[in-house]
mmCIF file of C-alpha atoms in Angstrom:
data_model
loop_
_atom_site.group_PDB
_atom_site.id
_atom_site.type_symbol
_atom_site.label_atom_id
_atom_site.label_comp_id
_atom_site.label_asym_id
_atom_site.label_seq_id
_atom_site.Cartn_x
_atom_site.Cartn_y
_atom_site.Cartn_z
ATOM 1 C CA UNK A 1 -1.497 -34.457 -51.250
ATOM 2 C CA UNK A 2 -1.749 -31.215 -49.314
ATOM 3 C CA UNK A 3 -3.918 -28.663 -51.416
ATOM 4 C CA UNK A 4 -5.047 -25.944 -48.747
ATOM 5 C CA UNK A 5 -2.389 -24.048 -47.027
ATOM 6 C CA UNK A 6 -2.072 -21.169 -44.897
ATOM 7 C CA UNK A 7 0.397 -18.778 -44.257
ATOM 8 C CA UNK A 8 0.691 -17.003 -41.089
ATOM 9 C CA UNK A 9 2.423 -13.312 -41.715
ATOM 10 C CA UNK A 10 2.418 -11.360 -44.998
ATOM 11 C CA UNK A 11 5.977 -10.099 -44.550
ATOM 12 C CA UNK A 12 8.255 -10.568 -47.365
ATOM 13 C CA UNK A 13 8.749 -14.204 -46.789
ATOM 14 C CA UNK A 14 5.501 -15.116 -46.134
ATOM 15 C CA UNK A 15 4.397 -13.554 -48.955
ATOM 16 C CA UNK A 16 7.506 -15.235 -50.846
ATOM 17 C CA UNK A 17 6.439 -18.701 -49.558
ATOM 18 C CA UNK A 18 2.374 -18.568 -51.046
ATOM 19 C CA UNK A 19 3.561 -17.412 -54.136
ATOM 20 C CA UNK A 20 5.277 -20.937 -54.479
ATOM 21 C CA UNK A 21 2.344 -22.525 -53.245
ATOM 22 C CA UNK A 22 0.064 -20.577 -55.110
ATOM 23 C CA UNK A 23 2.307 -21.135 -58.516
ATOM 24 C CA UNK A 24 2.399 -24.555 -57.337
ATOM 25 C CA UNK A 25 -1.634 -25.115 -57.689
ATOM 26 C CA UNK A 26 -2.450 -24.940 -53.598
ATOM 27 C CA UNK A 27 -5.172 -22.814 -52.462
ATOM 28 C CA UNK A 28 -3.469 -20.444 -50.367
ATOM 29 C CA UNK A 29 -4.779 -17.955 -47.526
ATOM 30 C CA UNK A 30 -2.491 -15.614 -46.820
ATOM 31 C CA UNK A 31 -3.095 -14.295 -42.919
ATOM 32 C CA UNK A 32 -1.138 -11.232 -41.400
ATOM 33 C CA UNK A 33 -3.018 -9.038 -38.105
ATOM 34 C CA UNK A 34 -2.325 -6.003 -40.094
ATOM 35 C CA UNK A 35 -4.330 -5.513 -43.095
ATOM 36 C CA UNK A 36 -2.234 -2.368 -44.282
ATOM 37 C CA UNK A 37 0.559 -5.705 -45.433
ATOM 38 C CA UNK A 38 -1.732 -8.074 -46.501
ATOM 39 C CA UNK A 39 -2.466 -5.088 -49.731
ATOM 40 C CA UNK A 40 1.102 -4.453 -50.337
ATOM 41 C CA UNK A 41 1.628 -8.140 -50.054
ATOM 42 C CA UNK A 42 -1.151 -8.502 -52.918
ATOM 43 C CA UNK A 43 0.087 -5.304 -54.517
ATOM 44 C CA UNK A 44 3.850 -6.225 -55.239
ATOM 45 C CA UNK A 45 2.355 -10.336 -55.979
ATOM 46 C CA UNK A 46 0.820 -8.165 -59.083
ATOM 47 C CA UNK A 47 3.741 -6.464 -59.907
ATOM 48 C CA UNK A 48 6.659 -9.448 -59.625
ATOM 49 C CA UNK A 49 3.946 -11.149 -61.810
ATOM 50 C CA UNK A 50 3.808 -8.452 -64.450
ATOM 51 C CA UNK A 51 7.298 -8.365 -64.690
ATOM 52 C CA UNK A 52 6.998 -12.257 -65.298
ATOM 53 C CA UNK A 53 4.368 -12.019 -68.179
ATOM 54 C CA UNK A 54 6.801 -9.292 -69.411
ATOM 55 C CA UNK A 55 9.682 -11.680 -69.179
ATOM 56 C CA UNK A 56 7.365 -14.468 -70.990
ATOM 57 C CA UNK A 57 8.442 -16.151 -68.129
ATOM 58 C CA UNK A 58 4.543 -17.067 -67.294
ATOM 59 C CA UNK A 59 1.147 -16.060 -69.661
ATOM 60 C CA UNK A 60 -1.557 -13.535 -67.864
ATOM 61 C CA UNK A 61 -3.847 -16.135 -68.138
ATOM 62 C CA UNK A 62 -1.331 -18.028 -65.837
ATOM 63 C CA UNK A 63 -0.775 -15.057 -63.765
ATOM 64 C CA UNK A 64 -4.326 -14.587 -62.794
ATOM 65 C CA UNK A 65 -4.629 -18.395 -61.821
ATOM 66 C CA UNK A 66 -1.757 -17.287 -59.490
ATOM 67 C CA UNK A 67 -3.425 -14.508 -57.970
ATOM 68 C CA UNK A 68 -7.015 -16.247 -57.583
ATOM 69 C CA UNK A 69 -5.466 -18.816 -56.026
ATOM 70 C CA UNK A 70 -4.464 -17.174 -53.243
ATOM 71 C CA UNK A 71 -6.533 -15.246 -50.090
ATOM 72 C CA UNK A 72 -5.708 -13.177 -48.045
ATOM 73 C CA UNK A 73 -7.282 -13.052 -45.127
ATOM 74 C CA UNK A 74 -6.353 -11.205 -41.306
ATOM 75 C CA UNK A 75 -8.274 -13.815 -38.667
ATOM 76 C CA UNK A 76 -6.486 -16.769 -37.581
ATOM 77 C CA UNK A 77 -9.667 -18.663 -37.786
ATOM 78 C CA UNK A 78 -9.597 -18.260 -41.612
ATOM 79 C CA UNK A 79 -6.866 -21.539 -41.610
ATOM 80 C CA UNK A 80 -9.414 -23.999 -40.750
ATOM 81 C CA UNK A 81 -9.280 -26.039 -43.421
ATOM 82 C CA UNK A 82 -6.177 -25.840 -44.247
ATOM 83 C CA UNK A 83 -3.202 -29.466 -44.396
ATOM 84 C CA UNK A 84 -0.488 -27.559 -43.997
ATOM 85 C CA UNK A 85 0.440 -24.207 -42.286
ATOM 86 C CA UNK A 86 4.013 -22.435 -42.661
ATOM 87 C CA UNK A 87 4.552 -19.707 -39.983
ATOM 88 C CA UNK A 88 7.242 -17.000 -41.201
ATOM 89 C CA UNK A 89 6.658 -14.344 -38.515
ATOM 90 C CA UNK A 90 9.115 -12.396 -35.946
ATOM 91 C CA UNK A 91 12.266 -14.766 -34.870
ATOM 92 C CA UNK A 92 10.494 -14.812 -31.308
ATOM 93 C CA UNK A 93 10.108 -18.233 -29.738
ATOM 94 C CA UNK A 94 7.210 -17.114 -27.160
ATOM 95 C CA UNK A 95 5.173 -15.609 -30.039
ATOM 96 C CA UNK A 96 5.466 -18.089 -32.158
ATOM 97 C CA UNK A 97 4.276 -20.685 -29.689
ATOM 98 C CA UNK A 98 1.250 -18.556 -28.659
ATOM 99 C CA UNK A 99 0.262 -18.523 -32.069
ATOM 100 C CA UNK A 100 0.970 -22.476 -32.626
ATOM 101 C CA UNK A 101 -1.391 -22.851 -29.652
ATOM 102 C CA UNK A 102 -4.662 -20.576 -30.892
ATOM 103 C CA UNK A 103 -4.278 -21.906 -34.229
ATOM 104 C CA UNK A 104 -4.236 -25.733 -33.362
ATOM 105 C CA UNK A 105 -7.575 -24.339 -31.892
ATOM 106 C CA UNK A 106 -8.631 -23.693 -35.122
ATOM 107 C CA UNK A 107 -7.342 -26.310 -37.369
ATOM 108 C CA UNK A 108 -7.652 -30.226 -38.117
ATOM 109 C CA UNK A 109 -5.944 -32.876 -36.283
ATOM 110 C CA UNK A 110 -4.141 -33.856 -39.563
ATOM 111 C CA UNK A 111 -3.928 -30.128 -40.143
ATOM 112 C CA UNK A 112 0.099 -29.806 -40.259
ATOM 113 C CA UNK A 113 1.946 -27.018 -38.739
ATOM 114 C CA UNK A 114 5.577 -25.885 -39.825
ATOM 115 C CA UNK A 115 7.510 -22.746 -38.526
ATOM 116 C CA UNK A 116 9.746 -21.025 -40.985
ATOM 117 C CA UNK A 117 12.254 -20.409 -38.383
ATOM 118 C CA UNK A 118 15.996 -20.028 -39.135
ATOM 119 C CA UNK A 119 17.258 -20.983 -36.074
ATOM 120 C CA UNK A 120 15.119 -21.408 -33.346
ATOM 121 C CA UNK A 121 14.177 -24.517 -31.611
ATOM 122 C CA UNK A 122 11.715 -26.813 -33.318
ATOM 123 C CA UNK A 123 11.043 -29.165 -30.158
ATOM 124 C CA UNK A 124 10.201 -26.147 -28.601
ATOM 125 C CA UNK A 125 8.190 -24.514 -31.287
ATOM 126 C CA UNK A 126 6.411 -28.019 -31.268
ATOM 127 C CA UNK A 127 6.069 -27.679 -27.445
ATOM 128 C CA UNK A 128 3.244 -25.337 -27.534
ATOM 129 C CA UNK A 129 1.098 -27.925 -29.630
ATOM 130 C CA UNK A 130 -1.425 -30.556 -28.033
ATOM 131 C CA UNK A 131 -0.674 -32.773 -30.918
ATOM 132 C CA UNK A 132 3.502 -31.676 -31.649
ATOM 133 C CA UNK A 133 4.248 -34.588 -33.669
ATOM 134 C CA UNK A 134 2.248 -32.642 -36.155
ATOM 135 C CA UNK A 135 5.109 -29.639 -35.791
ATOM 136 C CA UNK A 136 8.195 -29.010 -38.270
ATOM 137 C CA UNK A 137 10.647 -27.024 -39.088
ATOM 138 C CA UNK A 138 9.952 -25.797 -43.096
ATOM 139 C CA UNK A 139 12.567 -23.408 -44.182
ATOM 140 C CA UNK A 140 13.040 -21.437 -47.198
ATOM 141 C CA UNK A 141 15.633 -18.665 -48.208
ATOM 142 C CA UNK A 142 14.783 -15.327 -49.471
ATOM 143 C CA UNK A 143 13.818 -14.626 -51.574
ATOM 144 C CA UNK A 144 12.051 -17.825 -51.660
ATOM 145 C CA UNK A 145 10.223 -17.891 -55.471
ATOM 146 C CA UNK A 146 13.830 -17.643 -56.566
ATOM 147 C CA UNK A 147 16.107 -19.464 -54.126
ATOM 148 C CA UNK A 148 16.271 -23.813 -55.130
ATOM 149 C CA UNK A 149 16.875 -25.045 -51.287
ATOM 150 C CA UNK A 150 14.009 -25.957 -48.468
ATOM 151 C CA UNK A 151 15.907 -27.264 -45.173
ATOM 152 C CA UNK A 152 13.348 -28.900 -43.694
ATOM 153 C CA UNK A 153 13.780 -29.943 -40.032
ATOM 154 C CA UNK A 154 11.597 -32.353 -37.571
ATOM 155 C CA UNK A 155 11.673 -32.103 -34.146
ATOM 156 C CA UNK A 156 12.359 -35.181 -31.965
ATOM 157 C CA UNK A 157 8.207 -34.788 -31.376
ATOM 158 C CA UNK A 158 7.284 -34.946 -35.336
ATOM 159 C CA UNK A 159 5.917 -38.005 -36.548
ATOM 160 C CA UNK A 160 7.761 -40.084 -39.691
ATOM 161 C CA UNK A 161 4.263 -39.717 -41.207
ATOM 162 C CA UNK A 162 4.923 -35.435 -40.950
ATOM 163 C CA UNK A 163 8.154 -35.252 -42.028
ATOM 164 C CA UNK A 164 7.368 -37.573 -45.066
ATOM 165 C CA UNK A 165 4.533 -35.843 -45.688
ATOM 166 C CA UNK A 166 6.281 -31.935 -45.801
ATOM 167 C CA UNK A 167 9.324 -33.382 -47.466
ATOM 168 C CA UNK A 168 7.407 -34.976 -50.642
ATOM 169 C CA UNK A 169 5.234 -31.445 -50.515
ATOM 170 C CA UNK A 170 8.419 -29.434 -50.860
ATOM 171 C CA UNK A 171 10.122 -31.117 -53.726
ATOM 172 C CA UNK A 172 6.213 -31.136 -55.703
ATOM 173 C CA UNK A 173 6.692 -26.988 -55.280
ATOM 174 C CA UNK A 174 9.649 -28.220 -57.243
ATOM 175 C CA UNK A 175 11.628 -26.803 -54.056
ATOM 176 C CA UNK A 176 15.493 -29.019 -53.428
ATOM 177 C CA UNK A 177 15.061 -30.686 -50.241
ATOM 178 C CA UNK A 178 17.252 -31.005 -47.484
ATOM 179 C CA UNK A 179 16.618 -32.825 -44.291
ATOM 180 C CA UNK A 180 18.840 -31.269 -41.174
ATOM 181 C CA UNK A 181 18.598 -32.274 -37.844
ATOM 182 C CA UNK A 182 17.565 -29.824 -35.042
ATOM 183 C CA UNK A 183 20.098 -28.061 -33.614
ATOM 184 C CA UNK A 184 21.016 -24.005 -33.766
ATOM 185 C CA UNK A 185 21.217 -23.140 -37.319
ATOM 186 C CA UNK A 186 19.856 -26.052 -38.660
ATOM 187 C CA UNK A 187 22.868 -26.970 -41.908
ATOM 188 C CA UNK A 188 22.857 -23.222 -43.819
ATOM 189 C CA UNK A 189 23.473 -21.098 -40.863
ATOM 190 C CA UNK A 190 25.798 -22.702 -39.590
ATOM 191 C CA UNK A 191 27.922 -23.848 -42.090
ATOM 192 C CA UNK A 192 28.262 -20.129 -43.285
ATOM 193 C CA UNK A 193 28.873 -18.726 -39.525
ATOM 194 C CA UNK A 194 33.144 -18.706 -41.166
ATOM 195 C CA UNK A 195 32.818 -17.409 -44.051
ATOM 196 C CA UNK A 196 31.415 -13.936 -41.959
ATOM 197 C CA UNK A 197 33.256 -14.624 -38.715
ATOM 198 C CA UNK A 198 37.089 -15.965 -40.468
ATOM 199 C CA UNK A 199 36.507 -12.460 -42.372
ATOM 200 C CA UNK A 200 35.978 -9.806 -39.672
ATOM 201 C CA UNK A 201 39.047 -11.789 -37.448
ATOM 202 C CA UNK A 202 40.928 -11.261 -40.700
ATOM 203 C CA UNK A 203 39.961 -7.582 -40.524
ATOM 204 C CA UNK A 204 40.750 -7.339 -37.177
ATOM 205 C CA UNK A 205 44.030 -8.426 -37.726
ATOM 206 C CA UNK A 206 44.454 -5.662 -39.227
ATOM 207 C CA UNK A 207 45.560 -8.901 -42.793
ATOM 208 C CA UNK A 208 43.708 -6.770 -45.467
ATOM 209 C CA UNK A 209 40.528 -4.799 -45.881
ATOM 210 C CA UNK A 210 36.588 -5.179 -46.674
ATOM 211 C CA UNK A 211 37.348 -4.822 -50.150
ATOM 212 C CA UNK A 212 40.648 -6.326 -49.935
ATOM 213 C CA UNK A 213 39.156 -9.697 -48.729
ATOM 214 C CA UNK A 214 35.920 -9.425 -50.803
ATOM 215 C CA UNK A 215 38.283 -9.233 -54.106
ATOM 216 C CA UNK A 216 39.956 -12.008 -52.639
ATOM 217 C CA UNK A 217 36.875 -14.558 -51.961
ATOM 218 C CA UNK A 218 34.958 -13.486 -55.172
ATOM 219 C CA UNK A 219 37.548 -13.928 -57.466
ATOM 220 C CA UNK A 220 40.079 -16.875 -55.717
ATOM 221 C CA UNK A 221 36.921 -18.784 -54.492
ATOM 222 C CA UNK A 222 34.177 -17.963 -57.807
ATOM 223 C CA UNK A 223 31.834 -16.822 -54.557
ATOM 224 C CA UNK A 224 29.335 -14.221 -55.917
ATOM 225 C CA UNK A 225 29.642 -12.109 -52.982
ATOM 226 C CA UNK A 226 32.241 -11.381 -50.989
ATOM 227 C CA UNK A 227 31.291 -11.867 -47.017
ATOM 228 C CA UNK A 228 31.406 -8.262 -46.135
ATOM 229 C CA UNK A 229 29.224 -7.562 -49.437
ATOM 230 C CA UNK A 230 26.807 -10.033 -48.083
ATOM 231 C CA UNK A 231 26.485 -8.383 -44.886
ATOM 232 C CA UNK A 232 25.694 -5.643 -46.132
ATOM 233 C CA UNK A 233 22.448 -7.110 -48.096
ATOM 234 C CA UNK A 234 21.940 -9.494 -45.600
ATOM 235 C CA UNK A 235 22.057 -6.313 -43.090
ATOM 236 C CA UNK A 236 24.884 -6.150 -39.771
ATOM 237 C CA UNK A 237 21.793 -5.811 -37.415
ATOM 238 C CA UNK A 238 20.214 -9.550 -39.117
ATOM 239 C CA UNK A 239 23.289 -10.859 -39.514
ATOM 240 C CA UNK A 240 25.102 -10.374 -35.772
ATOM 241 C CA UNK A 241 21.860 -11.476 -34.451
ATOM 242 C CA UNK A 242 21.933 -14.864 -36.243
ATOM 243 C CA UNK A 243 25.659 -15.259 -34.812
ATOM 244 C CA UNK A 244 24.951 -14.391 -31.262
ATOM 245 C CA UNK A 245 22.243 -16.764 -31.426
ATOM 246 C CA UNK A 246 24.193 -19.330 -32.728
ATOM 247 C CA UNK A 247 26.928 -18.367 -30.156
ATOM 248 C CA UNK A 248 24.234 -18.672 -27.112
ATOM 249 C CA UNK A 249 22.971 -22.105 -28.570
ATOM 250 C CA UNK A 250 25.896 -23.834 -28.962
ATOM 251 C CA UNK A 251 26.747 -22.869 -25.142
ATOM 252 C CA UNK A 252 29.849 -19.869 -26.454
ATOM 253 C CA UNK A 253 31.166 -22.361 -28.519
ATOM 254 C CA UNK A 254 34.479 -20.268 -29.490
ATOM 255 C CA UNK A 255 33.847 -20.732 -33.038
ATOM 256 C CA UNK A 256 30.976 -19.195 -33.583
ATOM 257 C CA UNK A 257 32.546 -16.398 -31.396
ATOM 258 C CA UNK A 258 30.387 -12.748 -33.119
ATOM 259 C CA UNK A 259 32.802 -9.946 -33.802
ATOM 260 C CA UNK A 260 33.173 -6.285 -31.762
ATOM 261 C CA UNK A 261 33.606 -4.785 -35.340
ATOM 262 C CA UNK A 262 30.030 -6.085 -36.738
ATOM 263 C CA UNK A 263 28.163 -5.510 -33.066
ATOM 264 C CA UNK A 264 29.945 -1.178 -33.226
ATOM 265 C CA UNK A 265 28.905 -0.904 -37.207
ATOM 266 C CA UNK A 266 25.036 -2.263 -36.064
ATOM 267 C CA UNK A 267 25.386 0.172 -32.618
ATOM 268 C CA UNK A 268 26.488 2.987 -35.095
ATOM 269 C CA UNK A 269 23.191 2.426 -37.119
ATOM 270 C CA UNK A 270 25.367 1.340 -40.194
ATOM 271 C CA UNK A 271 23.423 -1.310 -41.023
ATOM 272 C CA UNK A 272 24.447 -1.945 -44.772
ATOM 273 C CA UNK A 273 22.414 -1.645 -48.203
ATOM 274 C CA UNK A 274 19.030 -0.363 -45.961
ATOM 275 C CA UNK A 275 20.508 2.479 -44.581
ATOM 276 C CA UNK A 276 23.307 3.656 -47.081
ATOM 277 C CA UNK A 277 25.914 2.765 -45.108
ATOM 278 C CA UNK A 278 27.679 -0.631 -43.885
ATOM 279 C CA UNK A 279 30.693 -1.765 -44.687
ATOM 280 C CA UNK A 280 30.468 0.266 -47.537
ATOM 281 C CA UNK A 281 28.657 3.158 -48.711
ATOM 282 C CA UNK A 282 25.380 2.991 -50.485
ATOM 283 C CA UNK A 283 23.933 5.990 -53.287
ATOM 284 C CA UNK A 284 20.198 5.988 -53.065
ATOM 285 C CA UNK A 285 20.301 3.971 -56.457
ATOM 286 C CA UNK A 286 22.107 1.514 -54.689
ATOM 287 C CA UNK A 287 25.474 1.440 -55.926
ATOM 288 C CA UNK A 288 27.875 0.611 -53.974
ATOM 289 C CA UNK A 289 31.198 2.087 -53.184
ATOM 290 C CA UNK A 290 34.668 1.665 -51.125
ATOM 291 C CA UNK A 291 34.830 4.274 -47.990
ATOM 292 C CA UNK A 292 38.475 4.322 -48.351
ATOM 293 C CA UNK A 293 38.547 1.395 -45.584
ATOM 294 C CA UNK A 294 42.007 0.635 -45.674
ATOM 295 C CA UNK A 295 43.764 -2.474 -43.452
ATOM 296 C CA UNK A 296 43.754 -1.615 -39.682
ATOM 297 C CA UNK A 297 47.247 -1.333 -39.101
ATOM 298 C CA UNK A 298 50.417 -1.052 -40.629
ATOM 299 C CA UNK A 299 51.512 -4.999 -41.357
ATOM 300 C CA UNK A 300 51.492 -5.958 -45.036
ATOM 301 C CA UNK A 301 48.876 -7.627 -46.732
ATOM 302 C CA UNK A 302 48.699 -11.421 -47.108
ATOM 303 C CA UNK A 303 48.129 -12.695 -50.485
ATOM 304 C CA UNK A 304 44.599 -12.910 -51.177
ATOM 305 C CA UNK A 305 44.850 -16.535 -52.164
ATOM 306 C CA UNK A 306 45.945 -17.024 -48.624
ATOM 307 C CA UNK A 307 42.850 -15.437 -47.517
ATOM 308 C CA UNK A 308 40.779 -17.077 -49.459
ATOM 309 C CA UNK A 309 42.369 -20.545 -48.255
ATOM 310 C CA UNK A 310 41.831 -19.153 -44.971
ATOM 311 C CA UNK A 311 38.423 -18.746 -44.713
ATOM 312 C CA UNK A 312 36.875 -21.821 -47.284
ATOM 313 C CA UNK A 313 39.321 -24.510 -44.929
ATOM 314 C CA UNK A 314 36.802 -23.581 -41.903
ATOM 315 C CA UNK A 315 33.704 -23.376 -43.842
ATOM 316 C CA UNK A 316 34.975 -27.159 -45.329
ATOM 317 C CA UNK A 317 35.911 -28.033 -41.069
ATOM 318 C CA UNK A 318 32.461 -26.608 -40.438
ATOM 319 C CA UNK A 319 30.669 -28.725 -43.078
ATOM 320 C CA UNK A 320 32.597 -31.441 -41.984
ATOM 321 C CA UNK A 321 32.002 -31.067 -38.376
ATOM 322 C CA UNK A 322 28.283 -30.787 -39.177
ATOM 323 C CA UNK A 323 28.325 -34.293 -41.185
ATOM 324 C CA UNK A 324 30.175 -35.534 -37.981
ATOM 325 C CA UNK A 325 27.690 -34.568 -35.582
ATOM 326 C CA UNK A 326 24.942 -35.940 -38.225
ATOM 327 C CA UNK A 327 23.215 -33.216 -38.789
ATOM 328 C CA UNK A 328 22.357 -33.595 -42.404
ATOM 329 C CA UNK A 329 23.962 -36.180 -44.862
ATOM 330 C CA UNK A 330 26.960 -34.803 -47.179
ATOM 331 C CA UNK A 331 24.847 -34.635 -49.777
ATOM 332 C CA UNK A 332 22.429 -32.677 -48.401
ATOM 333 C CA UNK A 333 24.830 -30.428 -46.634
ATOM 334 C CA UNK A 334 26.587 -29.773 -49.715
ATOM 335 C CA UNK A 335 23.076 -28.857 -51.632
ATOM 336 C CA UNK A 336 22.294 -26.691 -48.724
ATOM 337 C CA UNK A 337 25.186 -24.467 -49.510
ATOM 338 C CA UNK A 338 24.976 -24.436 -53.317
ATOM 339 C CA UNK A 339 21.081 -23.895 -53.690
ATOM 340 C CA UNK A 340 21.058 -21.890 -50.470
ATOM 341 C CA UNK A 341 23.398 -19.116 -50.332
ATOM 342 C CA UNK A 342 24.713 -19.823 -54.027
ATOM 343 C CA UNK A 343 28.265 -21.225 -53.036
ATOM 344 C CA UNK A 344 29.955 -22.309 -56.489
ATOM 345 C CA UNK A 345 31.208 -25.460 -54.554
ATOM 346 C CA UNK A 346 29.566 -28.173 -52.352
ATOM 347 C CA UNK A 347 32.125 -27.384 -49.446
ATOM 348 C CA UNK A 348 32.657 -31.740 -48.766
ATOM 349 C CA UNK A 349 32.926 -31.832 -52.764
ATOM 350 C CA UNK A 350 35.852 -29.132 -52.926
ATOM 351 C CA UNK A 351 37.839 -30.889 -49.655
ATOM 352 C CA UNK A 352 37.442 -34.343 -51.805
ATOM 353 C CA UNK A 353 39.045 -31.843 -54.680
ATOM 354 C CA UNK A 354 41.483 -29.693 -52.467
ATOM 355 C CA UNK A 355 42.802 -33.046 -49.984
ATOM 356 C CA UNK A 356 41.839 -34.304 -47.003
ATOM 357 C CA UNK A 357 44.997 -33.773 -45.827
ATOM 358 C CA UNK A 358 45.357 -30.380 -47.130
ATOM 359 C CA UNK A 359 42.416 -29.848 -44.830
ATOM 360 C CA UNK A 360 43.400 -31.037 -41.649
ATOM 361 C CA UNK A 361 47.077 -29.660 -42.475
ATOM 362 C CA UNK A 362 45.773 -26.336 -42.619
ATOM 363 C CA UNK A 363 43.371 -26.114 -39.670
ATOM 364 C CA UNK A 364 46.050 -27.526 -37.053
ATOM 365 C CA UNK A 365 48.586 -24.495 -38.454
ATOM 366 C CA UNK A 366 45.914 -22.277 -37.490
ATOM 367 C CA UNK A 367 45.358 -23.727 -34.596
ATOM 368 C CA UNK A 368 49.529 -23.783 -33.573
ATOM 369 C CA UNK A 369 49.647 -20.194 -34.522
ATOM 370 C CA UNK A 370 46.532 -18.924 -32.103
ATOM 371 C CA UNK A 371 46.527 -21.882 -29.269
ATOM 372 C CA UNK A 372 42.730 -21.313 -29.190
ATOM 373 C CA UNK A 373 39.879 -23.580 -29.741
ATOM 374 C CA UNK A 374 37.837 -21.845 -32.301
ATOM 375 C CA UNK A 375 40.505 -23.841 -34.563
ATOM 376 C CA UNK A 376 40.548 -27.087 -33.392
ATOM 377 C CA UNK A 377 40.228 -29.082 -36.852
ATOM 378 C CA UNK A 378 37.076 -31.359 -37.164
ATOM 379 C CA UNK A 379 37.527 -35.474 -35.464
ATOM 380 C CA UNK A 380 36.035 -36.573 -39.155
ATOM 381 C CA UNK A 381 38.437 -34.853 -41.234
ATOM 382 C CA UNK A 382 40.758 -36.454 -39.129
ATOM 383 C CA UNK A 383 40.218 -39.805 -39.169
ATOM 384 C CA UNK A 384 39.541 -39.321 -43.130
ATOM 385 C CA UNK A 385 42.875 -38.483 -43.532
ATOM 386 C CA UNK A 386 43.954 -41.608 -41.459
ATOM 387 C CA UNK A 387 42.221 -43.744 -43.177
ATOM 388 C CA UNK A 388 42.827 -42.292 -47.069
ATOM 389 C CA UNK A 389 38.983 -41.754 -48.071
ATOM 390 C CA UNK A 390 37.123 -39.631 -49.303
ATOM 391 C CA UNK A 391 33.101 -37.812 -49.112
ATOM 392 C CA UNK A 392 32.275 -38.860 -52.622
ATOM 393 C CA UNK A 393 34.935 -39.716 -54.797
#
């Protein structure tokens, strides 16, 4: 049983993971080279726990127990007694590899060394270790204490024991685990790409405005946030970089092609909420307002249902293709999208509801119109349509 945990990086994600582990009863050492980052993390945790006490989610004794479980350290050597270390630093492969090779000199041979990367190759990170079989991806979603999903990604070098212990530990921490193959974007950051990409494409074609597309996805689809609201929330620079990374990693597959609109917004500094301006405008208090952005041509807007269905079928097609390529199980793919990014339904359950024939017909209609490989239908959907079977029923 994992009782001693080291966390590398005291930013929002690292601090959140430390809170999760400490709440579960682990002894945690949170490491960062910057003492100010450690101080901020400790101060922020106190505020978070005070709010939980005020809301009567925890009592003052529980608050103190969680705080006592976290020690703030500024040298990697302090993590030497860790049974599990989780890295949550900048998304730079060489930096991560350097940190891991240094860390390995201090920890025991049994210590699991994990990365919280959202899309980088776990196999490549593991190659920096003398014992790569101890390396694994453990990807939390932000904010880590609130989001239920954690993707666990074994590399080709990862030992079965490393995977089993990691899965059990994360479940013991109260999270839902989705095991994913070590491919670009894993589950969520791969399957979710059409939510942003197809919405941007619809806008660029002059079919609808930012707010009209968002309204369709929320009012008809039941999504909590529309794609443009969500991109503003994530940050256009961050979201664009993830899209570009996935596009490059998939050898320029047109399904993941980035948008010039988003690139220009990022270049202009229209990053969303954090800059006060994105696809929407934001007041100092964070209140969102439409900037009078209308469709980019005089063509009449498609009905909101058509917008929703176009984005939905692209999401379903991506989820089906992830299953086709054995990225994860059907259950884990649907859990990932509902618990990782709060989709109203699992995409594979949604296709059972809509009908696989409906999806195949929609995809073929898009392909016939555009003649782009972007709109190729997943072979799995075609096969299941021929065999008249469903994903879950």
